[in-house]
mmCIF file of C-alpha atoms and ligand atoms in Angstrom:
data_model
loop_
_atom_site.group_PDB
_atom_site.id
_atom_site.type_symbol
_atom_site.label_atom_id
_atom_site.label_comp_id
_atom_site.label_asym_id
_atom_site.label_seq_id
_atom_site.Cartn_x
_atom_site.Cartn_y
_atom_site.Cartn_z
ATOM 1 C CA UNK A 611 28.414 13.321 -22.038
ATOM 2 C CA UNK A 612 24.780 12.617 -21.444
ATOM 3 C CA UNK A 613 23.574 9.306 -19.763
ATOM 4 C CA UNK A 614 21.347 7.036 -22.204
ATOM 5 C CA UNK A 615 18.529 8.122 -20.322
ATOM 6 C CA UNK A 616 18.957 12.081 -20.084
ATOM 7 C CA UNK A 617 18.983 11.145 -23.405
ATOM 8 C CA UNK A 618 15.946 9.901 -23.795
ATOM 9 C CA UNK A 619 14.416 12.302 -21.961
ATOM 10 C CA UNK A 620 15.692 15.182 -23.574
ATOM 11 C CA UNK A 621 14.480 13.540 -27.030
ATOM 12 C CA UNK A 622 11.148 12.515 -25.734
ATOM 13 C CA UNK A 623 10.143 14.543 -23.322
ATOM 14 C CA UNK A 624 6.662 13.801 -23.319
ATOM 15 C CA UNK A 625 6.889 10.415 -22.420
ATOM 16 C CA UNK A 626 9.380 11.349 -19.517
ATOM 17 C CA UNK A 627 7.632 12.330 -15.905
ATOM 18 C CA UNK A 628 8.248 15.542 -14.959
ATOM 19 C CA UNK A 629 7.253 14.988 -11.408
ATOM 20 C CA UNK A 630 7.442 11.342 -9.862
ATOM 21 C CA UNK A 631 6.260 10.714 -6.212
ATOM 22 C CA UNK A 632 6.986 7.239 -4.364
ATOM 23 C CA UNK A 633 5.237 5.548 -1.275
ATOM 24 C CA UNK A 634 8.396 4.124 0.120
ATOM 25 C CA UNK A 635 6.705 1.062 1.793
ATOM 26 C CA UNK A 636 8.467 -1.851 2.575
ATOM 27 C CA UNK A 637 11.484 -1.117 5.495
ATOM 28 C CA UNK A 638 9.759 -3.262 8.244
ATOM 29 C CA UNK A 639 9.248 -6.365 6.401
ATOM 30 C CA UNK A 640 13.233 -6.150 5.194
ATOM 31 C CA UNK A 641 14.339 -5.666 8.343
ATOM 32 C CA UNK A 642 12.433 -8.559 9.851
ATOM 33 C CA UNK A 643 13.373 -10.702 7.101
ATOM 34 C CA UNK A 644 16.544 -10.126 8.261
ATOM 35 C CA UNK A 645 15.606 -10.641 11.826
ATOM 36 C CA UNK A 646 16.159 -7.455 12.400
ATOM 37 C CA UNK A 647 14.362 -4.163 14.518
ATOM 38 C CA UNK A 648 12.480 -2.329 12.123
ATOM 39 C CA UNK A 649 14.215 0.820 12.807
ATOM 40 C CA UNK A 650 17.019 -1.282 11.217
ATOM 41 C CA UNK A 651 14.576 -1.329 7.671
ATOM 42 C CA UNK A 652 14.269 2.696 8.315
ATOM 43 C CA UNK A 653 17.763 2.819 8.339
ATOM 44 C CA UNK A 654 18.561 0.659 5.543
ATOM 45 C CA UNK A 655 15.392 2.920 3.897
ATOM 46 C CA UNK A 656 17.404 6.150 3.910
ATOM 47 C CA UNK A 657 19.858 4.690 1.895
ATOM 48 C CA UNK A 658 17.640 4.055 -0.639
ATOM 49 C CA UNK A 659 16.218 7.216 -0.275
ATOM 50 C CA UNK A 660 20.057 8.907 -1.348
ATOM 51 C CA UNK A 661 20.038 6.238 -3.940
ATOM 52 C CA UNK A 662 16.847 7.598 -5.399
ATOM 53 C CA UNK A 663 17.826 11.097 -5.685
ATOM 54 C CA UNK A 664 20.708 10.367 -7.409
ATOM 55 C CA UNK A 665 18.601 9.026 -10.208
ATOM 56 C CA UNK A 666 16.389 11.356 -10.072
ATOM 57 C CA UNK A 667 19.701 13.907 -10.523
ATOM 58 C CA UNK A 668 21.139 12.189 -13.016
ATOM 59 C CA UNK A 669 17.948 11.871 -15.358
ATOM 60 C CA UNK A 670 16.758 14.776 -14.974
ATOM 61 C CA UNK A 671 13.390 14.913 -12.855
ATOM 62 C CA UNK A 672 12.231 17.996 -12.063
ATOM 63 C CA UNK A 673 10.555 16.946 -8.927
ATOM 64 C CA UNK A 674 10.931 13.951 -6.759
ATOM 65 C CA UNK A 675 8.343 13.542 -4.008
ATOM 66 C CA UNK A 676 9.054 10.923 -1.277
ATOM 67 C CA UNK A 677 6.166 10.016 1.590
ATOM 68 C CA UNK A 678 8.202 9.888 4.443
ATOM 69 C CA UNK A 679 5.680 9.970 7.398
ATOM 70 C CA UNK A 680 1.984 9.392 6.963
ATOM 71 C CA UNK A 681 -0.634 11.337 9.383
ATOM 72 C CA UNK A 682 -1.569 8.014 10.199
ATOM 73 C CA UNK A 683 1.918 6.909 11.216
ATOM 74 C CA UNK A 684 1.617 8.135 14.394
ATOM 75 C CA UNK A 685 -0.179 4.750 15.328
ATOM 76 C CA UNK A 686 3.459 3.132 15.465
ATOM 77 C CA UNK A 687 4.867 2.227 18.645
ATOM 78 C CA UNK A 688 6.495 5.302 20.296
ATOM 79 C CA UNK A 689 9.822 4.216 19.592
ATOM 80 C CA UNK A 690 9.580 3.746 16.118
ATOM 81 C CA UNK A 691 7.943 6.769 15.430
ATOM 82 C CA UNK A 692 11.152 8.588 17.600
ATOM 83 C CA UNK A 693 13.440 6.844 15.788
ATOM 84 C CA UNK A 694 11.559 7.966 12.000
ATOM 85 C CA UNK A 695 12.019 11.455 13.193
ATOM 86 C CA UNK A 696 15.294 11.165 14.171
ATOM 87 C CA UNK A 697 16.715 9.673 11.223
ATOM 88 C CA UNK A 698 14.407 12.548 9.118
ATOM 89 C CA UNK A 699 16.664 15.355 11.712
ATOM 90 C CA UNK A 700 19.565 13.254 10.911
ATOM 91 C CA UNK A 701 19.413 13.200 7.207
ATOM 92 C CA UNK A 702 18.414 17.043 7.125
ATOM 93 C CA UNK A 703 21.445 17.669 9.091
ATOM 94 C CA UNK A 704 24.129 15.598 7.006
ATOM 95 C CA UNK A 705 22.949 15.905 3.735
ATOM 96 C CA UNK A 706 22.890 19.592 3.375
ATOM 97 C CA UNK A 707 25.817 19.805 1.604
ATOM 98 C CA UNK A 708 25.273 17.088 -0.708
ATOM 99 C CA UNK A 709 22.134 19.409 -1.325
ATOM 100 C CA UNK A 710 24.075 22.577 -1.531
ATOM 101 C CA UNK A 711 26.321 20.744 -3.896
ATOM 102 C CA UNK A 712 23.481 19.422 -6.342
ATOM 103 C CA UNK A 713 22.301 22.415 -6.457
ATOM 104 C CA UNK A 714 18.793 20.654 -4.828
ATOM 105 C CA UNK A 715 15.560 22.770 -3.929
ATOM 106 C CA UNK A 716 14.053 20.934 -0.293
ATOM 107 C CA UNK A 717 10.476 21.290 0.186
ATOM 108 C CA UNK A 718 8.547 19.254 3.453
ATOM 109 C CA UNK A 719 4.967 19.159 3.053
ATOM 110 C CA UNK A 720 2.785 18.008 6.160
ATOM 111 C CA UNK A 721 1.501 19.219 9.566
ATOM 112 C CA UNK A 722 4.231 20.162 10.873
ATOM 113 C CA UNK A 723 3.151 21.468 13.713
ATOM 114 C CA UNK A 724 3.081 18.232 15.716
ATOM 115 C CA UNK A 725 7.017 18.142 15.053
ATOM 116 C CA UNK A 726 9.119 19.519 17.920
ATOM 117 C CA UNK A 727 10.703 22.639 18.142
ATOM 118 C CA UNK A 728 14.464 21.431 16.934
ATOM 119 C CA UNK A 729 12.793 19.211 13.952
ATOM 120 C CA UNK A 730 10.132 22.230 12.872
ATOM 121 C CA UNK A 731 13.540 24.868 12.722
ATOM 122 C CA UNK A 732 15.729 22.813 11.248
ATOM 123 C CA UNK A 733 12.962 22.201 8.281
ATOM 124 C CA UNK A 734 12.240 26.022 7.614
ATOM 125 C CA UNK A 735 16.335 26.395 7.918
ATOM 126 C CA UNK A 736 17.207 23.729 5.243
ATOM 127 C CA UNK A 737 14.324 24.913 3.048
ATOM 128 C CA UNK A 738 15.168 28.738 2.985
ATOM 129 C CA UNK A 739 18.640 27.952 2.182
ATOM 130 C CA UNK A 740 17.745 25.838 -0.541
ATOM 131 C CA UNK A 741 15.136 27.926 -1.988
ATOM 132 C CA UNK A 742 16.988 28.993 -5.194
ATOM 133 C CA UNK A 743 18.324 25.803 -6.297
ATOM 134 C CA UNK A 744 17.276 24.563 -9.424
ATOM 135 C CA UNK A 745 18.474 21.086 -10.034
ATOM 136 C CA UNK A 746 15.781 18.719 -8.533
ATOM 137 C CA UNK A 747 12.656 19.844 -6.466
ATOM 138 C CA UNK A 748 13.252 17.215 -3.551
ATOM 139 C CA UNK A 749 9.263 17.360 -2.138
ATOM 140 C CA UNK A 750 9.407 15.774 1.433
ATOM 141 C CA UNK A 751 5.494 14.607 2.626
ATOM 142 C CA UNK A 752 5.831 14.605 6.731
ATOM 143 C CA UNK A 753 3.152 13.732 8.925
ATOM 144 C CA UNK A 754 1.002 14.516 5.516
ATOM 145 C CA UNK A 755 -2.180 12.888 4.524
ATOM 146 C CA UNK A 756 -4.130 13.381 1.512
ATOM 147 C CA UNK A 757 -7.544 14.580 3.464
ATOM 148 C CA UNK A 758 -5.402 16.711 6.020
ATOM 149 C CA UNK A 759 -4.298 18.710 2.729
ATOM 150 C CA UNK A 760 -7.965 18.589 0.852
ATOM 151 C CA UNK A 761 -9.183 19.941 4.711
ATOM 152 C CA UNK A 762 -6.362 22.264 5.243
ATOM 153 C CA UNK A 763 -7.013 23.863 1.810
ATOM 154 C CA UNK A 764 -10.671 23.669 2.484
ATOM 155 C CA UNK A 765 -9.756 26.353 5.509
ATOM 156 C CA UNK A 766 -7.794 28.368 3.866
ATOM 157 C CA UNK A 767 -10.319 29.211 1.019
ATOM 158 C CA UNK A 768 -13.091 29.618 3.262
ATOM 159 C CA UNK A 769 -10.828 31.923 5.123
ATOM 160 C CA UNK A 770 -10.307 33.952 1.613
ATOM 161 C CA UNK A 771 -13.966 34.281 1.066
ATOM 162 C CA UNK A 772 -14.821 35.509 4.802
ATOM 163 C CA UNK A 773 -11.879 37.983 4.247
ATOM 164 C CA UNK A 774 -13.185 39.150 0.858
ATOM 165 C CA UNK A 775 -10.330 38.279 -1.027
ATOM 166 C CA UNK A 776 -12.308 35.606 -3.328
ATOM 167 C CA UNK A 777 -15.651 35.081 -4.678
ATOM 168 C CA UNK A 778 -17.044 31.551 -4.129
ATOM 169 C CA UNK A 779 -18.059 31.425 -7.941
ATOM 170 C CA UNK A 780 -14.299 32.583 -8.473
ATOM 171 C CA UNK A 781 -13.861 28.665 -7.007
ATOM 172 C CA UNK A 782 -12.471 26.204 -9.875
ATOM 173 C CA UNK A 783 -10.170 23.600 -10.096
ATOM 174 C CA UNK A 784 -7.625 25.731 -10.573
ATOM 175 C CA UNK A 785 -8.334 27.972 -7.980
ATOM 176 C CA UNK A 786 -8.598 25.206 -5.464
ATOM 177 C CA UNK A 787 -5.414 23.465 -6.080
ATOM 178 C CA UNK A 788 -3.700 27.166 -5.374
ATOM 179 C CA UNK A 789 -4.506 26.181 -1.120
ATOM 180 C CA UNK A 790 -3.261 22.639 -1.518
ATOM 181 C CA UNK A 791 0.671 22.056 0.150
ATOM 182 C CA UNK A 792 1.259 21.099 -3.456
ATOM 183 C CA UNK A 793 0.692 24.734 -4.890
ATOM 184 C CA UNK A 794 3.644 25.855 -6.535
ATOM 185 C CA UNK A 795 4.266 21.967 -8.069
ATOM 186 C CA UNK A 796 3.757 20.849 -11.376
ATOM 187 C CA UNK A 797 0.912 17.833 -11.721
ATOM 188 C CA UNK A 798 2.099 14.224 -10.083
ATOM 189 C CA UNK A 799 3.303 12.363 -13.730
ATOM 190 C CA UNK A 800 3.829 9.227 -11.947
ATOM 191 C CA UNK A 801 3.564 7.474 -8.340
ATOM 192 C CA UNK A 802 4.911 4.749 -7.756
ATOM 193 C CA UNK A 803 4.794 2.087 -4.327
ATOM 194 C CA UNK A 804 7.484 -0.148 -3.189
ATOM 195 C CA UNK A 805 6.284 -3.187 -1.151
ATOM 196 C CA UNK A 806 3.762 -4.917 -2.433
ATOM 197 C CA UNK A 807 0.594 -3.213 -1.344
ATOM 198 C CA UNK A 808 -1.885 -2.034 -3.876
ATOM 199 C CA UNK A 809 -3.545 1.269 -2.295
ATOM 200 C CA UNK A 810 -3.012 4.687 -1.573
ATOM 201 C CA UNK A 811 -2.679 5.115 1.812
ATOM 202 C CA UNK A 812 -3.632 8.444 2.207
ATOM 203 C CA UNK A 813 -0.853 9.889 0.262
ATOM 204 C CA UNK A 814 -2.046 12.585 -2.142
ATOM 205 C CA UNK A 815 -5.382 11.859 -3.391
ATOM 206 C CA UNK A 816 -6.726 15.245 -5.506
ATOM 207 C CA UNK A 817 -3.125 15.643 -7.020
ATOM 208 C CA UNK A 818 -2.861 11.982 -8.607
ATOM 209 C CA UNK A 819 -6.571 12.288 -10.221
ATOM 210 C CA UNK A 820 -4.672 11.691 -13.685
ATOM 211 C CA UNK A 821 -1.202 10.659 -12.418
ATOM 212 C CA UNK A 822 0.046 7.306 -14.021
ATOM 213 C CA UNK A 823 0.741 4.614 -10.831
ATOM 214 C CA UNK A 824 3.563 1.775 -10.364
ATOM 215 C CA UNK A 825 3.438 -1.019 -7.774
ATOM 216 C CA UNK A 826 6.016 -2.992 -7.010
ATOM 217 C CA UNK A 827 6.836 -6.148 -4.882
ATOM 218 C CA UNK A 828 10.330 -5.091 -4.020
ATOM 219 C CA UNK A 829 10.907 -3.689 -0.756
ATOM 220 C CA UNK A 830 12.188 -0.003 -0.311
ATOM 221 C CA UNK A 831 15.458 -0.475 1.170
ATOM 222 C CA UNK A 832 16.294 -3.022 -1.893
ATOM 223 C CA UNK A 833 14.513 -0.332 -4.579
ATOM 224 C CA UNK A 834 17.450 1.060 -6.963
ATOM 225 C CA UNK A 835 18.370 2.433 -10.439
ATOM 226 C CA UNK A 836 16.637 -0.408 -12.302
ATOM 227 C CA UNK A 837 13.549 -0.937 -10.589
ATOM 228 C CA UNK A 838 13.138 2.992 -11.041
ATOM 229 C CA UNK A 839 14.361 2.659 -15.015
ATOM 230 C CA UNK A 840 11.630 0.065 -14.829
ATOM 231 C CA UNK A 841 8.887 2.481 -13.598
ATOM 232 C CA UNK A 842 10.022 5.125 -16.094
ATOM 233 C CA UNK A 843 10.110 2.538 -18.580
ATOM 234 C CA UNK A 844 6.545 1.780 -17.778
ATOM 235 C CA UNK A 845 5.404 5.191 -17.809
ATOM 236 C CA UNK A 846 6.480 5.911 -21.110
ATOM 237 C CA UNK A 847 4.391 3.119 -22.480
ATOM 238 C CA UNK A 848 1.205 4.795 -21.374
ATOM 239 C CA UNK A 849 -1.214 6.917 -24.081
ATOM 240 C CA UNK A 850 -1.966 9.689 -21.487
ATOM 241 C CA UNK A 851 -5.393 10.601 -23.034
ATOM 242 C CA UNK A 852 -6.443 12.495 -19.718
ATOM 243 C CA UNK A 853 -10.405 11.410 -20.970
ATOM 244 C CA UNK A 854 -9.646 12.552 -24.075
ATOM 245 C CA UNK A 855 -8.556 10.214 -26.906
ATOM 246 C CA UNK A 856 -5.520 9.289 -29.041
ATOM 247 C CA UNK A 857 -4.164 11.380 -31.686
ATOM 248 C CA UNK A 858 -5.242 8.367 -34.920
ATOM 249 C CA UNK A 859 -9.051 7.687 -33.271
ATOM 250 C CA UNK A 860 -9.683 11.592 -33.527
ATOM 251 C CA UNK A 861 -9.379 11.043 -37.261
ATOM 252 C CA UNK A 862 -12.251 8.797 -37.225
HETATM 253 C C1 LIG B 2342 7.571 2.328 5.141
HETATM 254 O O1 LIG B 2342 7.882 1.069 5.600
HETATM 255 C C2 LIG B 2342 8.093 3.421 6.022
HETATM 256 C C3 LIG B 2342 7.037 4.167 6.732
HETATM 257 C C4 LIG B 2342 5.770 3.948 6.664
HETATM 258 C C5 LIG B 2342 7.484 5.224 7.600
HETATM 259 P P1 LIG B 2342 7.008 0.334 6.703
HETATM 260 O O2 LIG B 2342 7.536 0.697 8.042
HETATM 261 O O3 LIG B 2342 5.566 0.583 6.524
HETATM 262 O O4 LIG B 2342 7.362 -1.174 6.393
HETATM 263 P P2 LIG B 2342 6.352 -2.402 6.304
HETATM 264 O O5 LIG B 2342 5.274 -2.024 5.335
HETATM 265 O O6 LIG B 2342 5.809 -2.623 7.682
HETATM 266 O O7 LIG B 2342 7.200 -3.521 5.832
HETATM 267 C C1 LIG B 2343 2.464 4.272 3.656
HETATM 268 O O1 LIG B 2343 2.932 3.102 4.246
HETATM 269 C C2 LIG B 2343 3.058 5.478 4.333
HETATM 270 C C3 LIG B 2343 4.437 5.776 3.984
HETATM 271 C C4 LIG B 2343 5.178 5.121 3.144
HETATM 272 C C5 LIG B 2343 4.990 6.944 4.629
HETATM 273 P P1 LIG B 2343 2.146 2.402 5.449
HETATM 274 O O2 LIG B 2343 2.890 1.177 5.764
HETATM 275 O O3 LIG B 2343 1.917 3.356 6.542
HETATM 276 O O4 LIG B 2343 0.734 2.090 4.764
HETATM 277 P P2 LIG B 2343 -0.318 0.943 5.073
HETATM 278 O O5 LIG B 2343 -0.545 0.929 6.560
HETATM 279 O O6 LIG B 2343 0.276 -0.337 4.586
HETATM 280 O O7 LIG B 2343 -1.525 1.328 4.283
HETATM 281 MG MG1 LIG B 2344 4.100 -0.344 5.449
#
């Protein structure tokens, strides 16, 4: 039996986001809250983060897209940035079965290269042998910024042109987005940002020129299946004109 909302979304598709991406902001202020470490908030964060997919699953999302790790991250005291990438190993490591079982597609966008050796592997290992499943496109952002990609694309199509293999008139939107880390994704429907903060930060900037956006107050580790409803809920309020206009003022 479908869910009310796989309902929904099968009946109204185009109100429904195909691809929803989340700034997961929020873990340190829980924890301290709490009077806790924040490594305790990044803890209590990757629960949320299972909690998320689930939804996602169960609703039928084509592609969930969770910041994990921004380039500018890296600013963090050195043990909280160990202990980030070692619960991002750890959850590669226990959760492939759960993504083997839901039949989940892992994708990690980012510079990897500043990962170590163990960490860079164990990324290109869970993504090849999730590569043909179909279920949910689960789009990981580590150490990824929204310039880094606009540069790193910026590279790569200057590279083409050098080569031969592309005209610079040959250059259009289109053509662009092909060299972003984002190139085989659908458009960004909706982002939405846990904690409070109003901004960006860095997180994909050319993919969300027409995305719709969410902010929310609660924390990350407290976000679940009804602040998410809520977002969705928002979303499909929206008249998605993309500059254009509503269907009834073209009659005019
Ligand atoms: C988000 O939570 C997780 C990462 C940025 C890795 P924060 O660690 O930024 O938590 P706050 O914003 O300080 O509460
Ligand atoms: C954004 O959160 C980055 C991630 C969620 C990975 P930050 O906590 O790093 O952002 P700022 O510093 O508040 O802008
Ligand atoms: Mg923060």
């Amino acid at each position: 039996m479908l869910c009310k909302q796989c309902k929904l979304h099968k009946e109204n598709k185009k109100n429904f986001p195909n691809h929803v991406a989340i700034i997961m902001d929020g873990n340190g202020r829980w924890a301290k809250k709490r009077n806790k470490i924040r490594t305790f908030g990044h803890k209590e964060g990757f629960k949320a983060v299972k909690r998320t997919i689930k939804f996602a699953l169960q609703n039928k999302i084509e592609i969930l897209t969770l910041y994990t790790f921004s380039k500018e991250n890296w600013k963090r005291p050195k043990l909280e940035v160990q202990s980030l990438l070692k619960i991002f190993l750890f959850a590669l490591k226990s959760e492939i079965y759960y993504l083997k079982k839901y039949n989940i597609c892992l994708k990690v966008i980012g510079d990897l290269t500043s990962f170590n050796n163990e960490l860079q592997s164990y990324i290109h290992y869970v993504e090849k042998i999730t590569f043909s499943n179909t279920g949910l496109i689960l789009n990981i952002a580590a150490n990824y910024s929204g310039k880094w990609d606009i540069l790193q694309g910026v590279k790569k199509i200057l590279t083409a042109i050098q080569k031969g293999y592309l005209n610079i008139n040959q250059i259009e939107e289109n053509t662009f987005s092909q060299y972003l880390s984002t190139h085989q994704l659908s458009p960004v429907d909706l982002v939405i940002r846990t904690g409070g903060e109003k901004r960006i930060s860095n997180f994909f900037l050319w993919q969300i020129a027409y995305s719709e956006l969410y902010f929310t107050d609660v924390l990350w580790p407290d976000f679940n299946s009804y602040i998410f409803q809520e977002a969705i809920d928002y979303f499909s309020t929206r008249n998605r004109t993309f500059g254009g206009l509503v269907q009834d003022e073209k009659k005019i």
